[in-house]
Coordinates of C-alpha atoms and ligand atoms in Angstrom, one line a residue:
Chain S
X1 CA 20.9 79.4 174.5
X2 CA 23.5 78.1 176.2
X3 CA 26.5 80.2 177.0
X4 CA 30.3 78.8 177.6
X5 CA 32.8 79.8 179.7
X6 CA 36.4 78.7 180.7
X7 CA 37.6 79.7 183.5
X8 CA 41.4 79.2 184.7
X9 CA 43.2 78.7 187.9
X10 CA 45.1 81.2 188.3
X11 CA 47.9 82.8 191.3
X12 CA 45.6 85.0 193.5
X13 CA 45.3 88.7 191.9
X14 CA 46.2 89.3 196.2
X15 CA 50.1 87.3 196.2
X16 CA 53.1 88.7 195.4
X17 CA 54.7 85.4 193.2
X18 CA 58.8 85.1 193.3
X19 CA 60.7 83.8 190.9
X20 CA 62.2 80.3 191.5
X21 CA 65.7 80.9 192.7
X22 CA 67.3 78.4 189.9
X23 CA 64.7 80.2 187.3
X24 CA 61.9 77.7 186.6
X25 CA 60.0 79.6 186.4
X26 CA 57.6 81.3 189.6
X27 CA 56.9 79.3 193.2
X28 CA 53.5 77.9 192.7
X29 CA 53.8 75.7 196.5
X30 CA 51.0 76.5 199.2
X31 CA 50.5 79.4 196.9
X32 CA 45.6 81.7 197.2
X33 CA 44.6 80.6 194.0
X34 CA 42.0 82.6 192.4
X35 CA 39.7 82.4 189.7
X36 CA 41.0 84.2 186.7
X37 CA 39.3 88.5 187.8
X38 CA 37.9 88.2 184.3
X39 CA 36.6 85.2 183.5
X40 CA 34.7 86.1 186.9
X41 CA 33.0 89.2 185.4
X42 CA 32.4 87.0 181.8
X43 CA 30.5 83.8 184.1
X44 CA 28.7 87.0 185.8
X45 CA 27.9 88.2 182.5
X46 CA 26.5 85.5 181.7
X47 CA 24.2 84.4 184.8
X48 CA 22.7 87.9 184.3
X49 CA 21.9 86.8 180.4
X50 CA 19.9 83.8 182.0
X51 CA 18.8 85.6 184.6
X52 CA 16.8 87.7 182.6
X53 CA 15.4 85.1 180.1
X54 CA 18.8 85.8 177.4
X55 CA 20.4 82.0 178.2
X56 CA 19.2 78.9 179.2
X57 CA 22.3 77.2 180.7
X58 CA 25.5 78.3 181.9
X59 CA 28.1 75.9 181.1
X60 CA 32.0 76.3 182.9
X61 CA 34.9 75.0 181.5
X62 CA 38.3 74.4 182.3
X63 CA 41.3 72.4 182.3
X64 CA 44.0 72.4 183.5
X65 CA 45.8 69.4 186.4
X66 CA 44.6 68.9 189.3
X67 CA 42.6 70.8 191.4
X68 CA 41.0 72.9 188.5
X69 CA 37.3 71.0 189.8
X70 CA 37.9 73.9 192.3
X71 CA 37.8 77.2 189.8
X72 CA 34.6 75.1 188.1
X73 CA 33.3 74.5 191.5
X74 CA 33.3 78.5 192.7
X75 CA 31.1 78.7 189.3
X76 CA 28.8 76.7 190.1
X77 CA 28.3 77.9 193.4
X78 CA 28.2 81.9 191.5
X79 CA 25.6 79.6 189.7
X80 CA 26.9 78.5 186.5
X81 CA 24.3 75.3 185.4
X82 CA 27.6 72.2 185.1
X83 CA 30.9 71.9 185.1
X84 CA 33.6 70.6 182.5
X85 CA 36.7 70.0 183.4
X86 CA 39.7 68.8 180.8
X87 CA 41.7 67.0 182.6
X88 CA 45.5 66.7 182.2
X89 CA 48.7 66.4 183.6
X90 CA 50.1 70.6 183.7
X91 CA 49.0 73.5 184.7
X92 CA 50.0 76.4 182.0
X93 CA 48.6 74.6 179.2
X94 CA 48.9 77.3 175.8
X95 CA 45.8 79.9 174.9
X96 CA 46.4 77.8 171.3
X97 CA 46.1 74.6 172.9
X98 CA 43.4 75.6 175.4
X99 CA 41.5 77.2 172.1
X100 CA 41.8 73.9 170.1
X101 CA 40.8 72.2 173.8
X102 CA 37.3 74.2 173.6
X103 CA 36.4 74.0 169.6
X104 CA 36.2 70.2 170.6
X105 CA 33.3 71.0 173.5
X106 CA 32.0 74.0 171.7
X107 CA 30.8 71.1 169.0
X108 CA 29.7 69.1 171.4
X109 CA 28.2 70.9 173.4
X110 CA 26.2 73.6 170.9
X111 CA 26.6 76.8 172.8
X112 CA 25.6 80.0 170.9
X113 CA 27.9 82.3 173.1
X114 CA 31.0 81.7 174.2
X115 CA 32.2 84.0 176.8
X116 CA 35.1 84.5 178.1
X117 CA 38.4 86.8 180.2
X118 CA 40.1 88.7 177.6
X119 CA 43.5 88.0 179.7
X120 CA 45.0 85.7 182.2
X121 CA 46.7 87.5 184.7
X122 CA 49.3 85.1 185.3
X123 CA 51.1 84.0 182.1
X124 CA 49.2 87.9 180.1
X125 CA 48.9 86.1 176.8
X126 CA 44.7 87.6 176.0
X127 CA 45.1 85.4 173.0
X128 CA 41.8 81.9 174.0
X129 CA 39.1 83.6 173.3
X130 CA 40.3 85.5 169.5
X131 CA 42.0 82.1 168.5
X132 CA 38.9 80.2 169.3
X133 CA 36.4 82.5 167.2
X134 CA 38.7 82.4 164.6
X135 CA 39.7 78.5 164.7
X136 CA 35.5 78.5 164.2
X137 CA 35.4 80.8 162.5
X138 CA 32.7 83.2 164.5
X139 CA 32.7 86.7 164.6
X140 CA 34.4 87.8 167.8
X141 CA 34.4 90.9 170.8
X142 CA 37.2 91.8 172.6
X143 CA 37.1 94.1 175.7
X144 CA 33.6 93.9 176.1
X145 CA 32.1 96.8 178.9
X146 CA 28.8 96.3 177.4
X147 CA 26.9 93.4 175.8
X148 CA 22.9 93.8 175.0
X149 CA 21.6 89.9 173.3
X150 CA 18.9 90.5 170.6
X151 CA 17.9 88.8 168.4
X152 CA 20.8 86.4 166.6
X153 CA 22.8 89.6 167.3
X154 CA 24.7 90.5 169.8
X155 CA 25.2 94.8 170.5
X156 CA 29.0 94.3 172.2
X157 CA 30.5 98.4 174.0
X158 CA 34.3 97.1 172.8
X159 CA 37.1 99.8 175.7
X160 CA 39.0 100.3 172.5
X161 CA 42.4 102.8 172.7
X162 CA 41.1 106.5 172.5
X163 CA 37.7 106.0 174.1
X164 CA 34.8 102.5 173.5
X165 CA 33.8 100.8 170.3
X166 CA 30.0 99.2 169.6
X167 CA 29.8 96.2 166.9
X168 CA 27.0 93.7 165.8
X169 CA 28.0 89.8 165.6
X170 CA 26.1 87.7 164.4
X171 CA 25.9 84.6 166.7
X172 CA 27.6 82.6 168.0
X173 CA 30.4 84.0 168.5
X174 CA 33.2 84.3 171.3
X175 CA 32.8 87.9 173.8
X176 CA 36.1 88.8 175.9
X177 CA 35.3 90.9 178.9
X178 CA 37.0 94.1 179.8
X179 CA 37.3 95.2 183.5
X180 CA 34.4 98.0 183.7
X181 CA 31.3 94.4 182.6
X182 CA 30.3 94.1 185.3
X183 CA 30.9 93.3 189.0
X184 CA 30.7 89.4 189.6
X185 CA 28.8 89.0 192.9
X186 CA 30.5 86.9 195.4
X187 CA 29.0 83.2 196.2
X188 CA 26.7 83.3 198.8
X189 CA 27.0 80.0 201.6
X190 CA 23.9 78.4 200.3
X191 CA 24.9 78.1 196.7
X192 CA 28.4 76.3 197.6
X193 CA 26.3 74.2 199.5
X194 CA 23.8 73.7 195.8
X195 CA 27.1 73.8 194.2
X196 CA 28.2 70.6 195.2
X197 CA 25.6 68.6 194.0
X198 CA 26.1 70.2 190.3
X199 CA 28.1 67.8 188.5
X200 CA 31.4 68.1 186.6
X201 CA 32.2 66.0 183.5
X202 CA 35.8 64.8 183.3
X203 CA 37.8 65.0 179.4
X204 CA 40.5 64.6 178.6
X205 CA 42.6 66.7 175.7
X206 CA 43.1 62.8 174.0
X207 CA 39.3 62.2 174.0
X208 CA 39.3 65.5 172.5
X209 CA 41.8 64.5 169.9
X210 CA 44.1 68.1 170.7
X211 CA 48.5 67.2 171.2
X212 CA 48.9 69.7 173.9
X213 CA 52.5 70.4 173.8
X214 CA 53.8 73.0 174.2
X215 CA 55.4 75.2 171.0
X216 CA 56.4 78.0 172.6
X217 CA 59.8 77.1 174.6
X218 CA 60.3 78.6 178.3
X219 CA 64.0 79.1 178.6
X220 CA 64.4 80.8 181.8
X221 CA 62.1 82.8 184.1
X222 CA 63.6 86.0 186.1
X223 CA 63.0 89.1 188.6
X224 CA 62.9 92.0 186.5
X225 CA 65.4 94.3 187.1
X226 CA 64.3 95.9 190.2
X227 CA 63.4 99.9 191.0
X228 CA 64.3 100.5 194.6
X229 CA 62.4 103.7 196.2
X230 CA 63.8 107.5 195.4
X231 CA 64.2 110.8 198.0
X232 CA 61.1 111.9 199.4
X233 CA 61.0 116.2 200.0
X234 CA 59.7 117.6 201.1
X235 CA 58.1 121.0 198.7
X236 CA 57.2 121.5 195.3
X237 CA 59.4 123.4 195.1
X238 CA 62.4 121.4 196.0
X239 CA 60.5 118.9 193.8
X240 CA 60.9 121.6 190.4
X241 CA 64.3 122.4 191.4
X242 CA 65.7 118.3 191.4
X243 CA 62.7 117.6 188.2
X244 CA 65.2 120.2 186.2
X245 CA 68.6 118.4 187.3
X246 CA 67.4 115.2 186.4
X247 CA 66.9 117.0 182.7
X248 CA 62.8 116.0 182.7
X249 CA 61.5 119.6 182.5
Chain Y
X1 CA 64.4 78.9 154.5
X2 CA 62.0 80.7 156.5
X3 CA 64.6 83.0 158.0
X4 CA 64.7 84.4 154.4
X5 CA 61.1 85.7 154.5
X6 CA 60.9 89.1 155.7
X7 CA 58.8 90.2 158.1
X8 CA 55.3 92.5 158.3
X9 CA 55.1 94.6 160.4
X10 CA 51.2 95.5 160.9
X11 CA 50.4 99.3 161.6
X12 CA 48.2 100.8 163.6
X13 CA 46.9 104.4 162.5
X14 CA 43.5 105.9 161.7
X15 CA 43.7 105.4 158.0
X16 CA 44.6 109.7 157.6
X17 CA 47.4 109.3 160.6
X18 CA 50.4 106.4 161.9
X19 CA 50.4 105.6 165.5
X20 CA 53.7 106.9 166.6
X21 CA 53.7 103.8 168.5
X22 CA 54.2 102.0 164.5
X23 CA 57.6 103.3 164.8
X24 CA 58.8 101.4 168.1
X25 CA 57.1 98.5 166.8
X26 CA 59.0 98.4 163.7
X27 CA 62.5 98.5 165.6
X28 CA 61.0 95.1 167.0
X29 CA 60.6 93.9 164.2
X30 CA 64.1 95.2 162.5
X31 CA 65.4 93.7 165.5
X32 CA 64.2 90.2 163.8
X33 CA 66.6 90.9 160.9
X34 CA 64.8 90.5 157.5
X35 CA 63.8 92.9 155.9
X36 CA 60.4 94.3 157.5
X37 CA 57.2 95.7 154.8
X38 CA 54.8 97.3 156.7
X39 CA 50.5 96.1 156.1
X40 CA 48.2 98.8 156.1
X41 CA 44.7 98.1 156.1
X42 CA 41.4 100.4 156.5
X43 CA 39.8 102.3 154.3
X44 CA 41.4 105.6 152.4
X45 CA 44.2 105.5 154.1
X46 CA 46.8 106.4 151.8
X47 CA 47.4 108.5 153.6
X48 CA 49.1 106.3 156.7
X49 CA 50.4 104.5 153.7
X50 CA 52.9 107.5 152.7
X51 CA 53.9 107.9 156.7
X52 CA 54.4 104.0 157.2
X53 CA 57.0 104.6 153.7
X54 CA 58.8 107.6 154.9
X55 CA 59.8 105.0 158.5
X56 CA 63.7 104.5 157.9
X57 CA 63.6 100.4 157.6
X58 CA 60.1 99.6 155.4
X59 CA 60.8 97.4 152.5
X60 CA 57.6 98.0 151.0
X61 CA 54.3 99.5 152.6
X62 CA 51.1 96.9 151.8
X63 CA 48.7 98.8 151.4
X64 CA 45.2 97.7 151.3
X65 CA 42.7 99.8 151.1
X66 CA 38.6 99.9 151.0
X67 CA 36.1 99.5 152.5
X68 CA 36.2 96.0 153.5
X69 CA 38.6 97.1 156.4
X70 CA 36.7 100.2 157.6
X71 CA 37.4 100.6 161.1
X72 CA 39.2 97.4 161.2
X73 CA 37.8 95.2 162.6
X74 CA 39.6 92.2 163.4
X75 CA 37.8 89.4 161.7
X76 CA 38.4 90.7 157.3
X77 CA 41.7 92.1 158.1
X78 CA 43.7 89.2 159.8
X79 CA 42.7 87.0 157.1
X80 CA 44.0 89.3 155.6
X81 CA 46.7 88.6 157.4
X82 CA 46.4 84.8 156.2
X83 CA 46.2 85.6 153.0
X84 CA 50.2 87.1 153.3
X85 CA 51.3 84.7 155.7
X86 CA 53.1 82.1 153.7
X87 CA 54.9 84.8 152.3
X88 CA 56.1 86.2 155.6
X89 CA 58.3 84.5 158.1
X90 CA 57.3 86.3 160.7
X91 CA 53.7 89.1 161.9
X92 CA 54.6 91.3 163.9
X93 CA 51.7 93.8 165.4
X94 CA 51.7 97.0 168.4
X95 CA 49.8 95.3 171.2
X96 CA 47.1 97.9 170.8
X97 CA 43.6 96.9 171.2
X98 CA 43.7 96.3 167.3
X99 CA 47.5 94.7 166.7
X100 CA 45.8 92.6 170.3
X101 CA 42.4 91.0 168.9
X102 CA 44.0 90.6 165.3
X103 CA 47.2 89.2 166.0
X104 CA 45.6 85.9 167.8
X105 CA 43.2 85.6 165.3
X106 CA 45.4 84.9 162.3
X107 CA 48.7 82.7 164.7
X108 CA 45.6 80.7 165.5
X109 CA 44.4 80.1 161.3
X110 CA 48.2 79.4 160.5
X111 CA 48.9 77.1 164.2
X112 CA 50.8 79.0 165.8
X113 CA 51.1 79.7 169.1
X114 CA 51.6 83.5 169.7
X115 CA 54.3 85.2 172.0
X116 CA 52.1 88.5 173.5
X117 CA 54.1 91.6 174.8
X118 CA 57.6 91.3 173.1
X119 CA 59.7 93.3 175.1
X120 CA 63.2 92.8 173.6
X121 CA 64.2 90.3 171.0
X122 CA 67.0 88.1 171.8
X123 CA 67.3 86.5 169.1
X124 CA 64.3 85.7 165.5
X125 CA 63.0 82.6 167.7
X126 CA 63.3 84.0 170.7
X127 CA 62.1 87.3 173.0
X128 CA 61.7 88.3 176.7
X129 CA 57.9 88.8 177.6
X130 CA 56.0 89.7 180.7
X131 CA 54.2 87.5 183.0
X132 CA 52.1 87.9 186.8
X133 CA 52.0 91.8 186.0
X134 CA 55.1 92.1 184.4
X135 CA 56.3 90.8 188.1
X136 CA 58.7 87.7 186.2
X137 CA 60.1 88.3 182.8
X138 CA 60.4 85.0 180.6
X139 CA 62.1 83.9 178.3
X140 CA 60.9 81.5 175.5
X141 CA 61.8 80.5 172.7
X142 CA 59.5 79.5 169.3
X143 CA 59.7 77.0 167.5
X144 CA 57.3 77.0 164.6
X145 CA 58.0 78.7 161.5
X146 CA 56.4 81.0 161.5
X147 CA 56.7 83.4 163.8
X148 CA 53.9 85.8 166.0
X149 CA 54.3 88.8 168.3
X150 CA 52.8 91.3 169.5
X151 CA 55.4 94.2 170.9
X152 CA 54.6 96.2 174.0
X153 CA 55.6 99.4 172.3
X154 CA 57.2 101.0 175.6
X155 CA 59.8 98.3 175.5
X156 CA 61.5 100.3 172.5
X157 CA 62.8 103.4 170.8
X158 CA 60.3 105.0 167.1
X159 CA 62.7 104.4 164.6
X160 CA 63.3 107.7 162.6
X161 CA 62.3 109.0 159.2
X162 CA 63.8 109.8 156.5
X163 CA 62.7 106.3 153.9
X164 CA 60.5 106.6 150.3
X165 CA 59.8 102.9 150.5
X166 CA 57.8 101.9 147.5
X167 CA 53.7 101.7 148.0
X168 CA 52.0 98.6 146.0
X169 CA 48.6 98.3 146.9
X170 CA 47.3 94.9 147.7
X171 CA 43.9 92.8 146.6
X172 CA 41.2 92.3 149.2
X173 CA 41.2 88.2 151.3
X174 CA 38.1 86.9 150.5
X175 CA 35.2 88.3 153.0
X176 CA 35.1 87.2 157.1
X177 CA 31.7 88.6 158.2
X178 CA 29.5 88.1 161.6
X179 CA 31.2 91.6 162.8
X180 CA 29.3 94.9 162.1
X181 CA 30.4 98.3 162.8
X182 CA 27.3 100.1 164.3
X183 CA 28.8 102.8 166.2
X184 CA 32.0 104.9 167.9
X185 CA 33.0 106.9 171.0
X186 CA 36.5 108.2 170.5
X187 CA 37.4 111.9 172.0
X188 CA 39.1 114.4 170.7
X189 CA 42.3 115.4 172.0
X190 CA 44.9 117.9 171.9
X191 CA 47.2 116.7 173.7
X192 CA 49.7 113.6 173.1
X193 CA 49.1 109.9 172.9
X194 CA 49.2 108.3 176.2
X195 CA 51.1 105.4 174.2
X196 CA 53.9 108.6 173.0
X197 CA 53.6 110.9 175.9
X198 CA 56.9 111.9 176.5
X199 CA 55.5 113.0 180.2
X200 CA 52.1 111.5 181.8
X201 CA 51.1 112.8 185.0
X202 CA 48.4 109.6 186.4
X203 CA 45.1 111.1 188.8
X204 CA 43.7 108.2 191.2
X205 CA 40.7 107.0 193.6
X206 CA 42.1 110.6 195.8
X207 CA 41.1 113.3 193.1
X208 CA 37.8 112.1 194.5
X209 CA 35.0 113.1 191.3
X210 CA 35.1 113.4 187.7
X211 CA 35.6 117.1 188.4
X212 CA 38.5 117.7 191.2
X213 CA 40.0 114.9 188.1
X214 CA 39.5 117.5 185.9
X215 CA 40.3 120.6 187.5
X216 CA 43.7 118.8 189.6
X217 CA 44.7 117.4 187.5
X218 CA 44.6 117.9 183.5
X219 CA 46.0 121.6 184.1
X220 CA 49.4 119.9 185.5
X221 CA 49.5 118.5 182.6
X222 CA 48.7 121.2 179.9
X223 CA 51.1 123.0 182.5
X224 CA 53.7 119.6 181.5
X225 CA 52.4 119.4 178.2
X226 CA 51.5 115.7 179.3
X227 CA 49.0 113.2 178.5
X228 CA 46.7 112.3 180.9
X229 CA 46.6 109.0 183.6
X230 CA 44.3 106.4 185.3
X231 CA 44.1 104.2 187.9
X232 CA 41.6 102.2 187.3
X233 CA 39.7 103.1 190.4
X234 CA 39.8 106.8 188.9
X235 CA 38.2 105.0 185.8
X236 CA 35.6 103.1 187.1
X237 CA 34.7 105.7 189.9
X238 CA 33.9 108.2 186.4
X239 CA 36.4 110.4 186.7
X240 CA 38.4 109.1 183.5
X241 CA 37.7 107.9 180.2
X242 CA 38.4 103.9 179.9
X243 CA 41.1 104.5 178.2
X244 CA 43.7 106.4 179.7
X245 CA 44.0 104.4 182.7
X246 CA 48.1 102.3 183.2
X247 CA 48.4 99.3 184.0
X248 CA 48.0 96.2 183.9
X249 CA 45.1 95.7 182.2
X250 CA 45.3 99.1 180.5
X251 CA 48.1 100.8 178.8
X252 CA 51.8 100.0 179.4
X253 CA 53.9 104.3 179.2
X254 CA 57.3 104.0 180.1
X255 CA 57.7 108.0 180.0
X256 CA 60.4 109.9 180.7
X257 CA 58.9 111.1 184.2
X258 CA 55.8 110.0 185.0
X259 CA 53.6 112.1 188.1
X260 CA 51.4 109.7 189.7
X261 CA 48.8 112.3 192.1
X262 CA 46.8 110.0 195.1
X263 CA 47.5 106.0 193.9
X264 CA 48.8 104.2 196.1
X265 CA 50.2 102.1 193.0
X266 CA 49.0 98.5 193.8
X267 CA 50.4 96.0 191.5
X268 CA 48.8 96.5 188.7
X269 CA 48.6 100.0 187.8
X270 CA 52.8 99.7 188.7
X271 CA 53.0 96.8 186.0
X272 CA 52.3 99.8 183.3
X273 CA 54.5 102.4 184.5
X274 CA 57.1 101.5 186.4
X275 CA 59.9 101.3 183.6
X276 CA 59.3 105.3 182.7
X277 CA 62.4 107.4 182.6
X278 CA 61.6 109.4 186.4
X279 CA 58.5 108.9 188.6
X280 CA 58.0 111.2 190.7
X281 CA 54.9 110.6 193.4
X282 CA 52.0 112.8 195.2
X283 CA 50.4 111.0 198.2
X284 CA 49.4 112.3 202.6
X285 CA 49.9 107.9 202.8
X286 CA 54.1 108.4 203.6
X287 CA 54.0 103.8 203.2
X288 CA 52.2 103.4 199.7
X289 CA 54.4 101.5 197.7
X290 CA 53.9 103.7 195.1
X291 CA 56.7 105.0 196.9
X292 CA 58.4 102.0 196.5
X293 CA 59.0 102.3 192.6
X294 CA 58.8 106.8 192.8
X295 CA 61.9 108.6 192.7
X296 CA 60.7 111.8 193.7
X297 CA 57.3 111.4 196.3
X298 CA 56.4 114.6 198.0
X299 CA 53.9 113.4 201.1
X300 CA 51.2 115.0 201.5
X301 CA 47.7 116.2 199.9
X302 CA 47.0 116.5 196.4
X303 CA 44.5 119.1 197.1
X304 CA 47.3 121.6 198.1
X305 CA 50.4 120.4 196.4
X306 CA 49.8 120.1 192.8
X307 CA 48.6 123.3 193.1
X308 CA 51.7 124.5 194.5
X309 CA 54.1 122.9 192.1
X310 CA 52.4 124.7 188.7
X311 CA 52.8 127.7 190.5
X312 CA 56.4 125.9 190.9
X313 CA 56.8 124.8 187.1
X314 CA 55.5 128.7 185.8
X315 CA 58.2 129.9 187.7
X316 CA 60.4 127.8 186.2
X317 CA 59.1 128.2 183.3
X318 CA 59.1 131.8 183.3
Ligands
FAD401 C1 42.3 91.5 187.4 C2 42.8 92.9 187.4 C3 43.6 94.4 187.1 C4 43.5 95.6 187.3 N1 43.3 95.9 185.8 C5 44.6 98.3 186.6 C6 45.0 98.2 185.8 O1 45.2 98.8 185.1 N2 45.5 99.5 186.4 C7 45.3 100.4 187.8 O2 46.1 100.5 187.7 N3 45.1 99.3 188.5 C8 44.3 98.0 187.8 N4 43.4 97.3 189.1 C9 43.5 97.6 190.6 C10 44.7 97.8 191.6 O3 44.8 96.8 192.2 C11 43.6 99.2 192.3 O4 42.2 98.4 193.2 C12 44.3 99.9 191.7 O5 44.9 100.3 190.7 C13 44.2 100.8 192.6 O6 43.7 102.3 192.2 P1 44.3 103.6 192.9 O7 45.5 103.1 193.5 O8 43.8 105.0 192.2 O9 43.8 103.6 194.6 P2 43.9 103.9 196.2 O10 44.7 102.2 196.2 O11 42.3 103.6 196.9 O12 44.6 104.2 196.4 C14 44.1 106.2 196.5 C15 45.7 106.4 196.9 O13 45.3 107.9 196.8 C16 46.3 108.7 199.1 N5 45.2 109.8 198.8 C17 43.8 109.9 198.9 N6 43.2 111.1 199.5 C18 44.7 111.4 199.1 C19 45.0 114.0 199.4 N7 43.7 114.4 199.4 N8 45.5 113.6 198.2 C20 47.3 112.5 198.4 N9 47.2 111.2 198.2 C21 45.7 111.2 198.6 C22 46.5 106.7 199.3 O14 47.1 107.8 199.9 C23 45.9 106.0 198.5 O15 47.3 105.7 198.8 C24 43.6 95.9 188.3 C25 43.5 94.9 189.4 C26 42.4 93.7 188.9 C27 41.7 93.1 190.1

């Protein structure tokens, strides 16, 4: 069985982002970019399934402009077998469009499992996996913290409000990862070298028959009203006095 | 005309009771300006439907009750939403695990780009939402005729109660299979629900063990009548269950009082609590970033400060 893992290039999670002064967006020039952390977890899970003999091939896909191939290369260095790059003019293709592009790729590749991150840490949308599952007519399990592949099925434990839920999905299926699914590996130097020789196939949205025009018009981007630090107190008694005055006790 | 169509709000509930986030999402739904219908999907969910009918501003409750909707799996509930969608101008749900799982499925099937985590309704087609873990806010205009929204409920006050809206049964949509329920582990708790609590006490990695978390964080929470939260580090280390995680990828909360014990204040944690009214931080590192958002800080060892604080609270309440 093939596993398809869509990966997104995002601002590294350690970077404190800055809103552009003119409100036109977030400053992205000369900023460290990395693979979305949830997608790293997705790649790791796919690789573990391959290493356990449950999968035959792991394909990493990304959609985006120049340098998006670096993110695909990261997945290949972790151990994915090959890459597909849907090259676009712009970054920030909307989840609905991404889901349509992935659907077209899936029609050609025929994977039994698609594993995505539950959300990208840039737009925080948390939509793509669910949209893809819907467009394919496949079952889904979001927020996976444990994945067990059986015969023609996959059992997934999900992190939900209040605790954990376990579902059994008939394959093919779409899964999205939560933080506690696994700890992604670091790519070793030999594997980074090997990854340079692995193939990345380039495609265009036009060739996949998908219109990439956005549906959401971004009117402005602003800085949230910041909080300023308050005061440091000397004792628990002082704290209780302040909380009483503030009316929150 | 699309703008005269009513709004459909997907209720968050467990059949027996309505989750309080529903009343908050209702406030956002009402801000769109159209009549609001609430969809309660479940099995033996009559009680939840009755609770929804009591919420002020609800024009009608739609009850989809049957085995197809047991455990509210995303596939059948989304199929129901798609079947109902043509009669609505907007489909809205709270940003809960359930809402997040179902709404994008509906959006994709009706070819709409969803607006996730709405924190303010500016106009019926214009919304504010956080991006980058809340480090920037985006104002977006949704150009699709039908709007699909999930609501960050911490940003909206709860609608009141006192209504008696009619309840109408709706027929099952076409079955949507592929997923079956195997089981769940839901912790029963007498404490208030994290997403609706007035006070939250959260613990971080500094607690060092599940035993300490239990012995230090939980009694303080109980003394305050608070819900318990945790940082990702505390959850990953097994000190606290996953659904206590507060942050960018956990729950987003805005209580009147948030007490952070041994939490450094990483941006991903702040994303989940920085809209709290009053923030208290107890941390032994005076330079911990949590102090940059805390109204009141105590620098020191939480293992000494928390018992002292509990004693002071007991005194204050006596
Ligand atoms: C994609 C992604 C998503 C994430 N999502 C979340 C999320 O939703 N929520 C979240 O919380 N994190 C999230 N994180 C993790 C986040 O970056 C931090 O690693 C995490 O919040 C740290 O938890 P902590 O503050 O408990 O631990 P630490 O950062 O280790 O802080 C422990 C603090 O305790 C203090 N301390 C130690 N001993 C004592 C003592 N005896 N008394 C008092 N203070 C003491 C220390 O000074 C320190 O400040 C995410 C990370 C990534 C990459």
